[in-house]
Tab-separated table of C-alpha atoms in Angstrom:
chain	number	residue	atom	x	y	z
D	14	MET	CA	27.781	28.825	4.385
D	15	VAL	CA	30.882	29.579	2.329
D	16	PHE	CA	33.946	30.245	3.908
D	17	LYS	CA	35.968	33.245	2.742
D	18	ALA	CA	39.549	32.075	2.876
D	19	LEU	CA	42.768	33.903	2.044
D	20	VAL	CA	46.034	32.173	0.599
D	21	ILE	CA	49.191	33.610	2.250
D	22	ILE	CA	52.053	33.184	0.282
D	23	PRO	CA	55.510	34.383	2.009
D	24	ALA	CA	58.155	34.946	-0.984
D	25	TYR	CA	62.060	35.747	-0.102
D	26	ASN	CA	63.906	35.362	-3.523
D	27	GLU	CA	61.096	33.116	-5.198
D	28	ALA	CA	61.479	34.984	-8.702
D	29	LEU	CA	61.784	31.508	-10.516
D	30	ASN	CA	58.901	29.751	-8.457
D	31	ILE	CA	56.075	32.413	-7.891
D	32	GLY	CA	54.497	31.820	-11.079
D	33	LYS	CA	54.099	28.462	-11.074
D	34	THR	CA	52.652	29.007	-7.274
D	35	VAL	CA	50.355	31.370	-8.494
D	36	GLN	CA	49.222	29.588	-11.418
D	37	ASP	CA	48.728	26.276	-9.112
D	38	ILE	CA	46.488	28.349	-6.986
D	39	ARG	CA	44.430	29.781	-9.937
D	40	LEU	CA	44.090	26.129	-11.679
D	41	ASN	CA	43.414	24.348	-8.665
D	42	ALA	CA	41.767	26.696	-6.192
D	43	PRO	CA	40.189	29.671	-8.313
D	44	ASN	CA	37.707	30.526	-5.677
D	45	LEU	CA	40.203	31.483	-3.260
D	46	ASN	CA	41.653	34.671	-2.765
D	47	TYR	CA	45.727	35.035	-2.439
D	48	VAL	CA	48.231	37.383	-1.385
D	49	ILE	CA	51.849	37.544	-1.955
D	50	ILE	CA	54.256	39.043	0.652
D	51	ASN	CA	57.328	39.521	-0.706
D	52	ASP	CA	59.759	39.553	2.015
D	53	GLY	CA	62.430	42.184	0.699
D	54	SER	CA	63.782	40.113	-2.039
D	55	LYS	CA	66.888	41.019	-3.412
D	56	ASP	CA	66.346	39.138	-6.582
D	57	ASP	CA	63.190	39.724	-9.396
D	58	THR	CA	60.401	38.741	-7.486
D	59	LEU	CA	59.048	41.723	-7.158
D	60	GLU	CA	59.455	42.537	-10.783
D	61	VAL	CA	57.922	39.256	-11.608
D	62	ILE	CA	55.077	39.891	-9.516
D	63	LYS	CA	54.271	43.499	-10.789
D	64	LYS	CA	54.736	42.437	-14.159
D	65	ASN	CA	52.263	39.498	-13.965
D	66	GLU	CA	49.941	41.575	-11.816
D	67	TYR	CA	49.637	39.216	-9.051
D	68	ASN	CA	48.324	40.141	-5.515
D	69	TYR	CA	51.137	41.598	-3.071
D	70	ILE	CA	51.887	43.260	-0.391
D	71	ASP	CA	55.595	44.261	-0.644
D	72	GLY	CA	57.848	44.500	2.410
D	73	PHE	CA	60.822	46.745	2.017
D	74	CYS	CA	62.906	44.732	4.081
D	75	ASN	CA	63.767	40.887	5.138
D	76	GLN	CA	61.344	40.471	8.195
D	77	GLY	CA	61.840	36.562	8.319
D	78	LEU	CA	59.076	33.835	7.805
D	79	PHE	CA	57.217	35.189	10.923
D	80	GLY	CA	57.182	38.771	9.968
D	81	ALA	CA	55.758	37.929	6.494
D	82	VAL	CA	53.429	35.333	7.320
D	83	GLN	CA	52.028	37.743	10.305
D	84	THR	CA	51.616	40.516	7.597
D	85	GLY	CA	49.068	38.220	6.084
D	86	PHE	CA	47.362	37.347	8.941
D	87	LYS	CA	47.027	40.765	9.750
D	88	LEU	CA	45.406	41.642	6.325
D	89	ALA	CA	42.922	38.428	7.120
D	90	LEU	CA	42.072	39.932	10.199
D	91	GLU	CA	41.611	43.411	8.966
D	92	GLU	CA	39.345	41.848	5.956
D	93	ASP	CA	37.352	39.403	7.915
D	94	TYR	CA	38.583	36.328	6.332
D	95	ASP	CA	37.284	32.998	8.291
D	96	VAL	CA	40.216	31.119	7.058
D	97	ALA	CA	43.739	32.112	6.515
D	98	ILE	CA	46.236	29.418	4.630
D	99	GLN	CA	49.830	29.720	5.303
D	100	PHE	CA	51.262	28.426	1.476
D	101	ASP	CA	55.089	28.498	0.212
D	102	GLY	CA	56.054	30.445	-2.414
D	103	ASP	CA	58.716	28.034	-3.810
D	104	GLY	CA	56.266	25.752	-5.180
D	105	GLN	CA	56.601	22.620	-2.892
D	106	HIS	CA	53.001	22.930	-1.774
D	107	SER	CA	49.909	21.911	-3.884
D	108	ALA	CA	46.902	24.143	-4.304
D	109	LYS	CA	44.770	20.906	-4.830
D	110	TYR	CA	44.758	20.289	-0.938
D	111	LEU	CA	43.326	23.164	-0.031
D	112	GLN	CA	39.535	22.978	-0.296
D	113	SER	CA	39.936	19.550	2.017
D	114	MET	CA	41.649	21.659	4.307
D	115	ILE	CA	39.264	24.436	4.385
D	116	ASP	CA	36.671	22.149	4.880
D	117	GLU	CA	38.281	20.480	8.041
D	118	ILE	CA	37.928	24.120	9.643
D	119	GLN	CA	34.399	23.896	8.600
D	120	LYS	CA	34.159	21.292	10.480
D	121	GLY	CA	35.291	22.859	13.601
D	122	ASN	CA	38.682	22.448	13.243
D	123	ASP	CA	41.120	25.688	14.685
D	124	ILE	CA	44.156	24.477	12.519
D	125	VAL	CA	44.710	22.097	9.689
D	126	ILE	CA	48.289	20.802	8.850
D	127	GLY	CA	49.079	19.308	5.166
D	128	SER	CA	51.020	16.401	6.608
D	129	ARG	CA	53.034	14.245	4.494
D	130	TYR	CA	52.804	11.520	6.782
D	131	VAL	CA	49.046	10.569	8.007
D	132	THR	CA	49.000	7.514	5.759
D	133	GLU	CA	52.442	7.510	4.387
D	134	LYS	CA	55.566	6.337	6.848
D	135	LYS	CA	57.907	9.085	7.552
D	136	PRO	CA	61.717	8.586	6.160
D	137	TRP	CA	64.522	8.331	8.676
D	138	SER	CA	66.680	11.254	7.001
D	139	ALA	CA	68.287	13.526	9.305
D	140	ARG	CA	65.818	16.249	8.704
D	141	MET	CA	63.109	13.609	9.629
D	142	ILE	CA	64.619	12.527	13.118
D	143	GLY	CA	64.481	15.818	13.916
D	144	SER	CA	60.602	16.231	13.157
D	145	ARG	CA	60.582	12.707	14.642
D	146	LEU	CA	61.681	14.429	17.869
D	147	ILE	CA	59.684	17.562	17.704
D	148	SER	CA	56.355	15.237	17.612
D	149	LEU	CA	57.768	13.146	20.868
D	150	GLY	CA	58.296	16.521	22.513
D	151	ILE	CA	54.852	17.870	21.474
D	152	LYS	CA	53.435	14.496	22.315
D	153	MET	CA	55.081	14.450	25.633
D	154	VAL	CA	53.719	18.132	26.589
D	155	THR	CA	50.513	17.745	25.285
D	156	GLY	CA	49.535	14.480	24.862
D	157	LYS	CA	48.504	15.008	20.968
D	158	THR	CA	50.604	13.494	18.342
D	159	ILE	CA	51.164	15.699	15.561
D	160	LYS	CA	53.190	13.679	12.503
D	161	ASP	CA	54.310	16.391	10.543
D	162	PRO	CA	54.888	19.276	12.838
D	163	THR	CA	57.331	21.254	10.351
D	164	SER	CA	54.414	21.346	7.531
D	165	GLY	CA	54.440	25.051	6.478
D	166	LEU	CA	51.112	24.118	4.955
D	167	ARG	CA	48.665	25.090	7.231
D	168	ALA	CA	45.015	26.546	7.600
D	169	TYR	CA	43.708	28.465	10.653
D	170	ASN	CA	40.268	29.466	11.448
D	171	LYS	CA	39.069	33.025	12.359
D	172	SER	CA	40.220	32.728	16.297
D	173	CYS	CA	43.441	31.362	15.254
D	174	ILE	CA	44.084	34.277	12.844
D	175	ARG	CA	43.670	36.914	15.751
D	176	ASP	CA	46.052	34.710	17.651
D	177	TYR	CA	48.667	34.864	15.111
D	178	ALA	CA	47.963	38.294	13.614
D	179	LEU	CA	48.133	40.124	17.033
D	180	ASP	CA	50.746	37.994	18.958
D	181	SER	CA	54.302	38.804	18.578
D	182	ASN	CA	55.246	35.248	20.239
D	183	ASN	CA	53.641	33.446	17.928
D	184	PRO	CA	55.546	32.672	14.767
D	185	PRO	CA	54.315	29.740	12.562
D	186	GLU	CA	56.628	27.114	14.100
D	187	PRO	CA	56.237	23.826	15.552
D	188	ASP	CA	56.526	24.836	18.690
D	189	THR	CA	53.783	27.066	18.745
D	190	LEU	CA	51.478	24.420	18.054
D	191	VAL	CA	52.143	23.369	21.863
D	192	TYR	CA	50.831	26.741	22.984
D	193	MET	CA	47.819	26.312	20.833
D	194	LEU	CA	46.758	22.913	22.140
D	195	LYS	CA	47.366	24.099	25.740
D	196	LYS	CA	45.113	26.702	24.895
D	197	GLY	CA	42.190	24.317	24.047
D	198	ARG	CA	42.728	24.907	20.057
D	199	SER	CA	41.994	21.326	18.243
D	200	ILE	CA	44.510	20.446	15.393
D	201	LYS	CA	43.967	17.990	12.739
D	202	GLU	CA	46.387	16.469	10.031
D	203	VAL	CA	45.022	15.548	6.379
D	204	GLN	CA	47.475	13.278	4.093
D	205	VAL	CA	49.038	15.714	1.259
D	206	GLN	CA	51.966	15.140	-1.182
D	207	MET	CA	54.582	18.162	-1.521
D	208	ASN	CA	56.794	18.637	-4.418
D	209	GLU	CA	60.536	18.980	-4.896
D	210	ARG	CA	61.831	22.855	-5.275
D	211	GLU	CA	62.611	23.145	-8.747
D	212	PHE	CA	64.643	26.405	-8.369
D	213	GLY	CA	66.694	27.711	-5.602
D	214	GLU	CA	68.061	26.308	-2.111
D	215	SER	CA	65.983	25.866	1.334
D	216	TYR	CA	68.043	27.430	3.955
D	217	LEU	CA	67.867	24.553	5.718
D	218	ASN	CA	71.145	23.007	5.235
D	219	LEU	CA	72.686	20.582	7.920
D	220	GLY	CA	73.872	22.982	10.187
D	221	ASN	CA	70.909	25.104	9.956
D	222	THR	CA	69.018	22.203	10.707
D	223	ILE	CA	70.388	21.029	13.494
D	224	LYS	CA	70.293	24.633	15.159
D	225	TYR	CA	66.400	24.873	14.036
D	226	MET	CA	65.387	21.486	15.730
D	227	SER	CA	67.519	22.487	18.917
D	228	ARG	CA	65.264	25.714	18.931
D	229	MET	CA	62.145	24.330	18.852
D	230	ILE	CA	62.666	21.462	21.363
D	231	ILE	CA	64.028	23.783	23.877
D	232	SER	CA	60.921	26.035	23.494
D	233	ILE	CA	58.629	23.105	23.497
D	234	PHE	CA	59.763	22.197	26.655
D	235	LEU	CA	60.790	25.357	28.396
D	236	ILE	CA	58.669	28.095	26.788
D	237	GLN	CA	55.375	27.254	25.239
D	238	PRO	CA	53.894	25.142	28.178
D	239	PHE	CA	54.430	28.434	30.480
D	240	ARG	CA	52.816	30.859	28.565
D	241	LYS	CA	50.051	32.985	29.527
D	242	ARG	CA	46.653	31.458	28.218
């Protein structure tokens, strides 16, 4: 059985990166469908998309990562996809790993994470210290070790597509992995390498990183374990 998969690409102000992202998918995963969710970009992202006739949904305002990705999940649900893959529009993810992630879904896993640290050692940078704390929190609450919980490269099976498409409490963030594990979903990590962002800047500067990590830790311990399943 060949699984029908959709690559969901949230894009906010990625005019300089989106072409490379689509080219990567066309070259390394030509059998997969993709959709760009233009999340109210203020630069020329939409113009680049239209000029190159990429597949897209245009959001007239900025919804944030959750809103953009959930739009893709809703499309995947409506069009009966077997797998939905969250894939960044900034060029950091590599499409050469997508088929191996789909293969793991076909083996029966519910969520597959493209992880930088299955076989590679996690560095001790400020951001990775935060990642270690999140991993520790998930381990303490669920007993499951997730080595790269902040990775945005993830594949979801049909059941999880429904979970994320229809539940407004399920942003595609590390804390909701706790909810999924508590719900009995299986999570598998596969080793990948990620690229450096070529153009633009991540919103996760030091201040935002501290806020983000704090929010994740609070949610992992005080919110996700107690959600109705």
